[in-house]
Amino acid sequence: MTLGVSGVLSRISELQDQLGLNPAPAAATSGTKFASALADATRTGSALSGTVGPNGDDVVAAAKKYLGTPYVFGSTDPAKGLDCSALVQRAYQDLGVELPRTSGQQARAGRPVASMAEAKPGDILAFNSPVDHVAIYLGDNRMIAAPKPGDQVKIQNVYEKPVAIRRVLDTVPAAAVQDMSALRPAGLRSSGGLSGVPYAELFEAAGARHGVSPKLLAAVAKVESGYNPQAVSKAGAQGLMQLMPGTARGLGVDDAFDPAQAVNGAAKLLSKHLREFKSVPLALAAYNAGGGAVHKYDGIPPFSETQAYVPKVQKALAALGG
């Protein structure tokens, strides 16, 4: 069915909201307003068309970082071990691309590739029916996988015909991977002003994903935990970003001691506060004391901890050049 003018405008607005871009102009039936909205959307796409996104070789490089990691069923923490789908998920996540968690779900991600003859490095190979194993294709009939308990992440021959081959990267909208050169694995890029800062890649990836300054995330981590992913406060806040268990659950963080999950959750929370309060100091106050307290006092709450916390983070941010 052909969309009317208002329908097209609504779709433009919806896409821009989903991608975290400036909202499209309000829907209207005026031809002038429609042309303006369409032009805005076109300019957005043009501005992004020159950005360098990740490619299959980047996926392979990201996956190879985990070579030798023990296979641990159900684990998504490389420090403890990874299972097959966690390896695939982490490799893509390191490039700022989110994939579902399980092998069966990953076997439906992206778009299908017809055969091994058409497979390219970075494609996901899925095995068995129902799917219970996935790997990342390297080319030349080789793949990288976390094979089974007692084994480790390693490079193997593609030992049998996959039941599915999926290509993810060319299904990711350009706007969803803005400036992906800043998300490539260590060794393939500079760290965008966070050189030498622990977990710089995580701050950059989560910052790009949620529209938050990576330097702000790094400053928060510095003040919250001193970059210690195992830190626990007297109040029970956990991990690198010191998330309270209830807050972590609400942000979709299953393990606050996992740096990648913690940084992503903190970026999501800070993004929400920045949109709500439109002020970095107030967003930081909300991160420390809760948004309700900031609303109640119409500013930084008169709590000694929060009053000290905000300038500490701002000082750390300034030291990072933020």
Short mmCIF file of C-alpha atoms in Angstrom, two decimals:
data_model
loop_
_atom_site.label_atom_id
_atom_site.label_comp_id
_atom_site.label_asym_id
_atom_site.label_seq_id
_atom_site.Cartn_x
_atom_site.Cartn_y
_atom_site.Cartn_z
CA MET A 1 0.00 0.00 0.00
CA THR A 2 1.36 3.44 -0.94
CA LEU A 3 2.01 5.74 2.02
CA GLY A 4 0.57 9.21 1.96
CA VAL A 5 2.61 12.31 2.73
CA SER A 6 1.82 12.14 6.44
CA GLY A 7 2.67 8.46 6.49
CA VAL A 8 6.07 9.08 4.94
CA LEU A 9 6.75 11.92 7.39
CA SER A 10 5.78 9.69 10.28
CA ARG A 11 8.12 6.97 9.04
CA ILE A 12 11.00 9.47 8.70
CA SER A 13 10.43 10.63 12.27
CA GLU A 14 10.25 7.06 13.53
CA LEU A 15 13.53 6.07 11.85
CA GLN A 16 15.34 9.15 13.09
CA ASP A 17 14.11 8.52 16.65
CA GLN A 18 15.26 4.90 16.49
CA LEU A 19 18.69 5.94 15.27
CA GLY A 20 19.08 8.67 17.89
CA LEU A 21 19.17 11.45 15.31
CA ASN A 22 17.46 14.81 15.51
CA PRO A 23 13.72 14.30 15.13
CA ALA A 24 12.19 14.98 11.78
CA PRO A 25 9.86 17.96 11.43
CA ALA A 26 6.32 17.38 12.60
CA ALA A 27 4.07 15.63 10.14
CA ALA A 28 2.08 17.95 7.94
CA THR A 29 0.16 17.79 4.71
CA SER A 30 1.88 20.85 3.29
CA GLY A 31 4.02 20.05 0.24
CA THR A 32 6.61 22.59 1.45
CA LYS A 33 6.90 20.95 4.86
CA PHE A 34 7.08 17.52 3.31
CA ALA A 35 9.90 18.60 1.01
CA SER A 36 11.75 20.12 3.96
CA ALA A 37 11.41 16.93 6.01
CA LEU A 38 12.52 14.77 3.12
CA ALA A 39 15.49 17.04 2.46
CA ASP A 40 16.52 16.83 6.12
CA ALA A 41 16.37 13.05 6.00
CA THR A 42 18.35 12.99 2.75
CA ARG A 43 21.02 15.28 4.17
CA THR A 44 21.33 13.00 7.19
CA GLY A 45 21.91 10.01 4.96
CA SER A 46 24.41 11.92 2.83
CA ALA A 47 26.38 13.04 5.85
CA LEU A 48 26.71 9.45 6.95
CA SER A 49 27.44 7.94 3.59
CA GLY A 50 31.12 8.80 3.92
CA THR A 51 31.57 7.20 7.35
CA VAL A 52 33.70 4.09 7.53
CA GLY A 53 31.76 1.18 8.91
CA PRO A 54 33.10 -2.16 10.10
CA ASN A 55 33.66 -4.93 7.59
CA GLY A 56 34.05 -8.68 7.71
CA ASP A 57 37.78 -8.45 8.34
CA ASP A 58 37.05 -6.31 11.40
CA VAL A 59 34.71 -9.00 12.73
CA VAL A 60 37.43 -11.60 12.24
CA ALA A 61 40.00 -9.39 14.00
CA ALA A 62 37.59 -8.80 16.89
CA ALA A 63 36.94 -12.52 17.27
CA LYS A 64 40.64 -13.39 17.18
CA LYS A 65 41.16 -11.30 20.31
CA TYR A 66 39.43 -14.12 22.18
CA LEU A 67 41.57 -16.98 20.86
CA GLY A 68 42.47 -19.27 23.75
CA THR A 69 39.51 -18.22 25.90
CA PRO A 70 38.09 -21.33 27.61
CA TYR A 71 34.68 -22.64 26.55
CA VAL A 72 32.21 -22.08 29.39
CA PHE A 73 28.57 -22.78 28.64
CA GLY A 74 26.33 -19.80 29.37
CA SER A 75 29.18 -17.37 30.06
CA THR A 76 29.45 -14.02 28.32
CA ASP A 77 32.46 -12.86 30.34
CA PRO A 78 35.77 -13.48 28.53
CA ALA A 79 37.57 -13.41 31.87
CA LYS A 80 35.62 -16.52 32.85
CA GLY A 81 35.03 -18.10 29.45
CA LEU A 82 32.70 -17.92 26.48
CA ASP A 83 30.33 -20.27 24.72
CA CYS A 84 29.90 -20.29 20.95
CA SER A 85 27.15 -17.68 20.67
CA ALA A 86 28.78 -15.44 23.30
CA LEU A 87 31.94 -15.37 21.17
CA VAL A 88 29.94 -14.31 18.11
CA GLN A 89 27.97 -11.76 20.12
CA ARG A 90 31.09 -10.26 21.71
CA ALA A 91 32.98 -9.97 18.42
CA TYR A 92 30.15 -7.98 16.86
CA GLN A 93 29.50 -6.04 20.07
CA ASP A 94 33.13 -4.89 20.08
CA LEU A 95 32.32 -3.21 16.77
CA GLY A 96 29.18 -1.55 18.12
CA VAL A 97 26.75 -4.02 16.53
CA GLU A 98 24.27 -5.74 18.81
CA LEU A 99 23.31 -9.36 18.15
CA PRO A 100 20.88 -11.60 20.02
CA ARG A 101 22.37 -13.94 22.61
CA THR A 102 21.58 -17.48 21.52
CA SER A 103 22.83 -19.48 18.55
CA GLY A 104 19.29 -20.10 17.32
CA GLN A 105 18.55 -16.36 17.34
CA GLN A 106 21.85 -15.53 15.67
CA ALA A 107 21.04 -18.01 12.92
CA ARG A 108 18.19 -15.66 11.97
CA ALA A 109 20.10 -12.37 12.30
CA GLY A 110 21.02 -10.28 9.29
CA ARG A 111 20.26 -11.76 5.89
CA PRO A 112 20.80 -15.23 4.44
CA VAL A 113 23.80 -16.16 2.28
CA ALA A 114 22.96 -18.85 -0.24
CA SER A 115 26.03 -21.08 0.02
CA MET A 116 29.59 -21.44 1.27
CA ALA A 117 30.74 -20.39 -2.18
CA GLU A 118 29.23 -16.97 -1.46
CA ALA A 119 30.28 -16.76 2.20
CA LYS A 120 32.63 -13.93 3.20
CA PRO A 121 34.83 -13.35 6.27
CA GLY A 122 32.70 -12.19 9.18
CA ASP A 123 29.61 -14.16 8.18
CA ILE A 124 27.93 -16.26 10.87
CA LEU A 125 27.88 -20.01 10.26
CA ALA A 126 25.13 -21.97 12.03
CA PHE A 127 25.14 -25.73 12.53
CA ASN A 128 22.66 -28.53 13.31
CA SER A 129 18.88 -28.53 13.37
CA PRO A 130 17.70 -27.06 15.61
CA VAL A 131 20.71 -24.76 15.59
CA ASP A 132 22.93 -25.31 18.62
CA HIS A 133 26.30 -24.03 17.41
CA VAL A 134 27.60 -20.93 15.62
CA ALA A 135 30.97 -19.72 14.40
CA ILE A 136 32.49 -16.81 12.47
CA TYR A 137 33.75 -17.54 8.97
CA LEU A 138 37.37 -16.59 8.23
CA GLY A 139 37.53 -17.52 4.55
CA ASP A 140 39.31 -20.44 2.86
CA ASN A 141 36.95 -22.92 4.56
CA ARG A 142 38.16 -21.86 8.02
CA MET A 143 36.20 -20.52 10.96
CA ILE A 144 36.76 -19.32 14.52
CA ALA A 145 34.58 -20.87 17.20
CA ALA A 146 34.19 -21.81 20.86
CA PRO A 147 33.59 -25.52 20.14
CA LYS A 148 32.66 -27.42 23.32
CA PRO A 149 33.27 -27.88 27.06
CA GLY A 150 36.90 -28.64 27.80
CA ASP A 151 37.99 -26.79 24.66
CA GLN A 152 38.80 -23.15 23.91
CA VAL A 153 38.19 -20.50 21.28
CA LYS A 154 40.19 -21.62 18.26
CA ILE A 155 40.40 -21.68 14.47
CA GLN A 156 39.00 -24.77 12.77
CA ASN A 157 38.14 -26.10 9.35
CA VAL A 158 34.48 -25.83 8.44
CA TYR A 159 33.90 -29.51 9.16
CA GLU A 160 30.36 -29.79 7.84
CA LYS A 161 27.88 -27.86 5.76
CA PRO A 162 26.21 -25.10 7.81
CA VAL A 163 22.42 -25.15 8.00
CA ALA A 164 22.47 -21.36 7.75
CA ILE A 165 24.92 -18.63 6.76
CA ARG A 166 24.01 -15.11 7.84
CA ARG A 167 25.51 -11.75 6.88
CA VAL A 168 24.90 -9.01 9.41
CA LEU A 169 26.98 -5.97 8.56
CA ASP A 170 25.35 -4.91 5.31
CA THR A 171 21.96 -5.01 7.09
CA VAL A 172 23.05 -2.42 9.69
CA PRO A 173 21.84 1.07 8.68
CA ALA A 174 24.68 3.51 8.10
CA ALA A 175 23.26 5.82 10.78
CA ALA A 176 23.47 3.03 13.33
CA VAL A 177 27.22 2.74 12.88
CA GLN A 178 28.25 6.39 12.78
CA ASP A 179 32.03 6.86 12.83
CA MET A 180 32.60 3.13 13.19
CA SER A 181 36.32 3.74 12.69
CA ALA A 182 36.25 4.60 16.40
CA LEU A 183 34.82 1.18 17.23
CA ARG A 184 37.34 -1.09 15.52
CA PRO A 185 39.34 -3.54 17.60
CA ALA A 186 42.50 -2.47 19.42
CA GLY A 187 45.43 -2.36 17.06
CA LEU A 188 43.28 -1.33 14.08
CA ARG A 189 42.59 2.24 15.20
CA SER A 190 43.49 5.04 17.52
CA SER A 191 41.50 5.30 20.72
CA GLY A 192 40.05 8.71 19.97
CA GLY A 193 41.65 10.68 22.83
CA LEU A 194 41.36 7.88 25.40
CA SER A 195 44.79 6.39 24.70
CA GLY A 196 46.05 4.62 27.80
CA VAL A 197 42.66 4.72 29.55
CA PRO A 198 41.49 1.27 30.71
CA TYR A 199 38.48 -0.03 28.79
CA ALA A 200 38.77 2.77 26.20
CA GLU A 201 37.23 0.57 23.50
CA LEU A 202 34.17 -0.10 25.66
CA PHE A 203 33.65 3.59 26.43
CA GLU A 204 33.92 4.47 22.74
CA ALA A 205 31.59 1.70 21.58
CA ALA A 206 28.92 2.37 24.23
CA GLY A 207 29.23 6.12 23.74
CA ALA A 208 28.62 5.78 20.01
CA ARG A 209 25.75 3.39 20.63
CA HIS A 210 23.89 5.65 23.08
CA GLY A 211 25.02 9.11 22.05
CA VAL A 212 27.15 9.81 25.14
CA SER A 213 30.67 11.22 25.20
CA PRO A 214 33.15 8.34 25.69
CA LYS A 215 35.25 10.71 27.78
CA LEU A 216 32.29 11.33 30.08
CA LEU A 217 31.84 7.58 30.53
CA ALA A 218 35.55 7.21 31.26
CA ALA A 219 35.41 10.05 33.79
CA VAL A 220 32.45 8.46 35.57
CA ALA A 221 34.27 5.12 35.73
CA LYS A 222 37.39 6.84 37.10
CA VAL A 223 35.46 8.47 39.94
CA GLU A 224 33.10 5.56 40.60
CA SER A 225 35.55 2.68 40.75
CA GLY A 226 39.03 3.81 39.73
CA TYR A 227 38.52 1.54 36.69
CA ASN A 228 38.13 -1.50 38.94
CA PRO A 229 35.53 -3.89 37.45
CA GLN A 230 35.29 -5.83 40.74
CA ALA A 231 34.62 -2.82 42.98
CA VAL A 232 31.74 -3.00 45.47
CA SER A 233 30.63 0.04 47.48
CA LYS A 234 29.37 0.07 51.06
CA ALA A 235 25.89 0.67 49.65
CA GLY A 236 26.17 -2.39 47.39
CA ALA A 237 26.89 -0.68 44.06
CA GLN A 238 28.83 -3.02 41.83
CA GLY A 239 31.45 -3.08 39.13
CA LEU A 240 33.27 -0.64 36.93
CA MET A 241 30.36 1.80 36.74
CA GLN A 242 29.03 1.14 40.28
CA LEU A 243 25.50 0.15 39.35
CA MET A 244 23.08 -0.83 42.09
CA PRO A 245 21.62 -4.29 41.46
CA GLY A 246 18.08 -2.99 40.90
CA THR A 247 19.30 -0.27 38.55
CA ALA A 248 21.40 -2.79 36.66
CA ARG A 249 18.42 -5.08 36.14
CA GLY A 250 16.34 -2.20 34.84
CA LEU A 251 19.07 -1.41 32.32
CA GLY A 252 19.26 -5.01 31.10
CA VAL A 253 22.62 -5.62 32.79
CA ASP A 254 22.78 -9.24 33.94
CA ASP A 255 26.27 -8.98 35.41
CA ALA A 256 27.46 -5.57 36.65
CA PHE A 257 30.95 -7.04 37.11
CA ASP A 258 31.21 -7.62 33.35
CA PRO A 259 32.85 -4.40 32.08
CA ALA A 260 31.14 -4.49 28.68
CA GLN A 261 27.68 -4.87 30.21
CA ALA A 262 28.40 -2.29 32.91
CA VAL A 263 29.63 0.38 30.50
CA ASN A 264 26.73 -0.21 28.13
CA GLY A 265 24.24 0.05 30.99
CA ALA A 266 25.86 3.22 32.33
CA ALA A 267 25.83 4.79 28.86
CA LYS A 268 22.15 3.96 28.53
CA LEU A 269 21.42 5.53 31.93
CA LEU A 270 23.49 8.66 31.29
CA SER A 271 21.88 9.08 27.88
CA LYS A 272 18.46 9.05 29.54
CA HIS A 273 19.53 11.61 32.16
CA LEU A 274 21.14 13.88 29.56
CA ARG A 275 17.96 13.87 27.48
CA GLU A 276 15.84 14.50 30.55
CA PHE A 277 17.87 17.25 32.23
CA LYS A 278 19.77 18.68 29.23
CA SER A 279 22.73 19.38 31.49
CA VAL A 280 25.87 17.37 32.20
CA PRO A 281 26.08 18.38 35.90
CA LEU A 282 22.42 17.51 36.45
CA ALA A 283 22.79 14.23 34.55
CA LEU A 284 25.76 13.36 36.78
CA ALA A 285 23.77 14.29 39.88
CA ALA A 286 20.97 12.02 38.68
CA TYR A 287 23.45 9.21 38.06
CA ASN A 288 24.62 9.53 41.67
CA ALA A 289 21.43 10.38 43.55
CA GLY A 290 18.63 9.46 41.15
CA GLY A 291 16.54 11.54 38.80
CA GLY A 292 13.79 11.93 41.38
CA ALA A 293 16.12 13.76 43.75
CA VAL A 294 17.22 16.14 41.01
CA HIS A 295 13.60 16.94 40.21
CA LYS A 296 12.71 17.31 43.89
CA TYR A 297 15.43 19.90 44.54
CA ASP A 298 15.28 21.38 41.04
CA GLY A 299 19.04 21.05 40.75
CA ILE A 300 21.93 19.17 42.30
CA PRO A 301 20.54 17.69 45.53
CA PRO A 302 21.98 19.03 48.82
CA PHE A 303 23.58 15.69 49.65
CA SER A 304 27.25 15.94 50.58
CA GLU A 305 28.13 12.89 48.47
CA THR A 306 26.39 14.25 45.37
CA GLN A 307 27.70 17.77 45.91
CA ALA A 308 31.23 16.34 45.90
CA TYR A 309 30.60 13.79 43.16
CA VAL A 310 29.61 16.15 40.36
CA PRO A 311 32.76 18.34 40.47
CA LYS A 312 34.95 15.23 40.83
CA VAL A 313 33.59 13.82 37.58
CA GLN A 314 33.84 17.18 35.88
CA LYS A 315 37.48 17.43 36.96
CA ALA A 316 38.19 13.92 35.67
CA LEU A 317 36.42 14.81 32.41
CA ALA A 318 38.55 17.95 32.03
CA ALA A 319 41.70 15.89 32.63
CA LEU A 320 40.66 13.69 29.69
CA GLY A 321 40.20 16.75 27.51
CA GLY A 322 36.40 16.56 27.64
#
